[in-house]
Amino acid sequence: MASRRITRKEMRRDDFVSAMGRFSHWMEEHVKEALLLGGAVLAVIIGSIFLVQYLNQREAKASALLGRGLEMLHAPVQGDGSAPAAGSLSYASEQEKLQAVIAQLDSLMQTYPRSRSGRLALYYKGLALDALGRNAEAMKSLSEFLEASPDNYAAPMAQAAMARMLQSAGQSQKALEILERLSKQTTGAYPPQAALMEMGRCLEGMGKKDEARKVYERLTKEYPDSDYSREAQERLKGFS
């Protein structure tokens, strides 16, 4: 009687059966190791889930603290002509308000220093310190913010604030260097045309009217429809 040839399909099935047999044999001999490995993988997965939830909860709490700080920053001051709504925040003086804001932001940064809101608090703290006339501390806070969050949407605004402070401190050349960089940026919350406008004003303050004229002309050419362009045109009329 002639022997039947084994088909490829049957060979593949036999290979699969053999492989499953070897795997079952390995499992029988290494059941403890397999259970430990499976348990470790499961522990990592569960741990990752809890870690993400924990970090999200911390970020939400940090965001709430930052929101409170911004509410305080924009709260009215008694006697400034605004009438605060019943039950809303208000302060006896601007200084009292800014000091309260700084204390709130410091508390946020101490509690959640690695959160996004904690890093952004450095920016708002810098603005509050600047408003209090504490320029050295303000520059330090803004520099730390830029170092921690160089790609944050508020980074260009922090640089613009630093340029303004440098100009007030008599360091106009350093201010111009920052503004020149900002004038070439197309991302972020600080428009390049605003940087050009500030460059022109800074150059005027330095007595460099010819250079200021060139900046204003550049502004009107590159951004003809902007409000800054109209202001630049008015300033150019004063040069004639």
XYZ file of C-alpha atoms in Angstrom:
240
model
C 0.000 0.000 0.000
C 1.475 3.394 -1.084
C 2.167 5.929 1.633
C 0.211 9.244 1.544
C 2.227 12.446 1.082
C 1.912 15.005 3.863
C 0.559 18.334 2.657
C 2.074 21.727 3.551
C -1.026 22.604 5.504
C -0.606 19.476 7.627
C 3.090 20.257 8.098
C 2.293 23.765 9.329
C -0.335 22.366 11.683
C 2.159 19.821 13.017
C 4.732 22.591 13.537
C 2.178 24.650 15.462
C 1.228 21.650 17.598
C 4.897 20.945 18.302
C 5.543 24.582 19.238
C 2.554 24.646 21.584
C 3.755 21.399 23.097
C 7.202 22.821 23.750
C 5.658 25.981 25.236
C 3.392 23.920 27.514
C 6.372 21.835 28.594
C 8.366 25.011 29.355
C 5.447 26.426 31.345
C 5.193 23.239 33.374
C 8.886 23.382 34.226
C 8.998 27.147 34.781
C 5.566 27.876 36.149
C 6.939 29.871 39.082
C 9.103 32.061 36.849
C 6.174 32.623 34.450
C 3.858 33.676 37.251
C 6.465 36.040 38.631
C 7.057 37.558 35.206
C 3.344 37.974 34.558
C 2.849 39.503 37.970
C 5.700 41.944 37.405
C 4.262 43.061 34.057
C 0.823 43.496 35.604
C 2.308 45.475 38.498
C 4.084 47.806 36.057
C 0.866 48.407 34.113
C -1.171 49.082 37.249
C 1.591 51.275 38.657
C 1.727 53.316 35.456
C -2.023 53.890 35.562
C -1.908 55.073 39.163
C 1.121 57.292 38.435
C -0.655 59.029 35.550
C -3.741 59.574 37.707
C -1.591 60.923 40.543
C 0.258 63.351 38.269
C -2.985 64.519 36.660
C -4.484 65.184 40.092
C -1.421 67.188 41.138
C -1.522 69.192 37.920
C -5.211 69.960 38.442
C -4.545 71.168 41.998
C -1.594 73.267 40.811
C -3.728 74.764 38.040
C -6.408 75.713 40.575
C -3.810 77.486 42.740
C -2.484 79.361 39.721
C -6.015 80.350 38.755
C -6.526 81.744 42.225
C -3.301 83.711 41.922
C -4.409 85.235 38.621
C -7.785 86.092 40.117
C -5.937 87.937 42.875
C -3.667 89.665 40.345
C -6.650 91.077 38.457
C -8.695 91.928 41.550
C -9.667 95.606 41.976
C -8.046 97.946 44.458
C -10.286 100.015 46.719
C -10.421 103.588 45.557
C -9.307 102.917 41.969
C -12.770 103.708 40.631
C -13.881 100.127 40.068
C -16.692 98.578 42.064
C -15.959 94.960 43.055
C -18.849 92.532 42.919
C -20.298 91.329 46.185
C -18.137 88.601 47.679
C -15.304 89.113 45.179
C -11.681 89.874 45.997
C -10.530 93.430 46.574
C -7.500 95.019 48.208
C -6.799 98.201 50.086
C -3.780 99.036 47.921
C -1.899 97.840 44.870
C 1.077 96.924 47.026
C -1.060 94.768 49.315
C -2.523 92.984 46.311
C 0.833 92.281 44.667
C 2.334 90.982 47.888
C -0.631 88.633 48.304
C -0.193 87.428 44.728
C 3.498 86.699 45.286
C 2.713 84.756 48.465
C 0.100 82.705 46.580
C 2.486 81.922 43.741
C 5.311 81.039 46.137
C 2.992 78.587 47.886
C 2.125 77.001 44.535
C 5.765 76.651 43.504
C 6.772 75.156 46.842
C 3.955 72.589 46.748
C 4.034 71.679 43.045
C 7.452 72.833 41.757
C 7.581 70.436 38.771
C 4.058 71.078 37.512
C 3.379 73.147 34.393
C 1.431 75.628 36.513
C 4.277 75.800 39.014
C 6.721 76.762 36.279
C 4.299 79.286 34.765
C 3.907 80.862 38.214
C 7.511 82.089 37.854
C 6.390 84.310 34.982
C 3.526 85.916 36.873
C 5.667 86.295 39.978
C 8.189 88.188 37.854
C 5.492 90.571 36.650
C 4.280 91.174 40.209
C 7.817 91.823 41.460
C 8.405 94.238 38.586
C 5.223 96.130 39.465
C 6.544 96.459 43.027
C 9.808 97.914 41.725
C 11.849 94.878 42.796
C 13.558 94.634 39.419
C 16.477 92.369 40.335
C 14.123 89.773 41.830
C 11.783 90.156 38.868
C 14.600 89.517 36.384
C 15.658 86.444 38.353
C 12.125 85.019 38.376
C 11.652 85.623 34.643
C 15.060 84.118 33.848
C 14.181 80.996 35.843
C 10.880 80.750 33.993
C 12.603 80.958 30.606
C 15.163 78.377 31.646
C 12.466 75.971 32.859
C 9.950 76.599 30.053
C 11.689 77.994 26.951
C 8.904 76.786 24.645
C 5.997 78.022 26.763
C 3.531 80.342 25.022
C 4.376 83.040 27.601
C 8.138 82.859 26.978
C 8.161 85.728 24.416
C 6.156 87.915 26.804
C 8.663 87.168 29.562
C 11.481 88.228 27.245
C 9.636 91.431 26.363
C 9.160 92.198 30.067
C 12.871 91.658 30.642
C 13.685 94.007 27.747
C 11.487 96.687 29.275
C 13.184 96.292 32.659
C 16.642 96.424 31.107
C 15.744 99.610 29.281
C 14.465 101.174 32.504
C 17.742 100.189 34.186
C 19.760 101.982 31.496
C 20.802 98.799 29.692
C 19.166 99.705 26.402
C 21.606 97.781 24.220
C 20.755 94.509 25.959
C 17.079 95.371 25.638
C 17.523 95.910 21.893
C 19.153 92.506 21.483
C 16.137 90.823 23.064
C 13.664 92.861 21.014
C 15.516 92.096 17.795
C 15.149 88.375 18.473
C 11.468 88.812 19.292
C 10.888 90.730 16.062
C 11.934 87.617 14.125
C 9.728 85.171 16.035
C 6.389 84.209 14.553
C 5.168 81.980 17.393
C 4.174 82.729 20.965
C 1.903 85.272 22.553
C 4.031 88.359 21.782
C 3.575 89.734 18.233
C 6.748 90.619 16.289
C 5.269 93.994 15.317
C 5.078 94.881 19.012
C 8.776 94.065 19.320
C 9.545 96.370 16.379
C 7.530 99.148 17.979
C 9.465 98.789 21.219
C 12.735 98.691 19.304
C 11.908 102.016 17.683
C 11.017 103.606 21.002
C 14.161 102.252 22.597
C 16.326 103.639 19.799
C 14.606 107.004 20.087
C 15.359 107.022 23.800
C 19.006 106.339 22.984
C 19.036 109.303 20.596
C 19.462 107.059 17.536
C 16.722 108.582 15.419
C 18.034 107.356 12.057
C 18.007 103.761 13.294
C 14.600 104.285 14.869
C 13.296 105.586 11.541
C 14.498 102.422 9.771
C 12.749 100.230 12.331
C 9.481 102.161 11.996
C 9.705 101.938 8.203
C 10.326 98.205 8.472
C 7.269 97.920 10.719
C 4.984 99.794 8.299
C 6.274 97.707 5.376
C 6.053 94.262 6.989
C 2.831 94.848 8.956
C 0.947 97.596 7.095
C -2.487 96.743 8.532
C -1.534 96.527 12.196
C -2.276 99.115 14.873
C 1.463 99.290 15.504
C 1.973 100.305 11.882
C -0.363 103.265 12.296
C 1.483 104.347 15.437
C 4.812 103.982 13.634
C 3.520 106.198 10.816
C 2.628 108.877 13.349
C 6.103 108.706 14.883
C 7.687 108.920 11.427
C 5.813 112.171 10.817
C 7.612 113.626 13.840
C 10.965 112.959 12.174
C 10.205 115.081 9.118
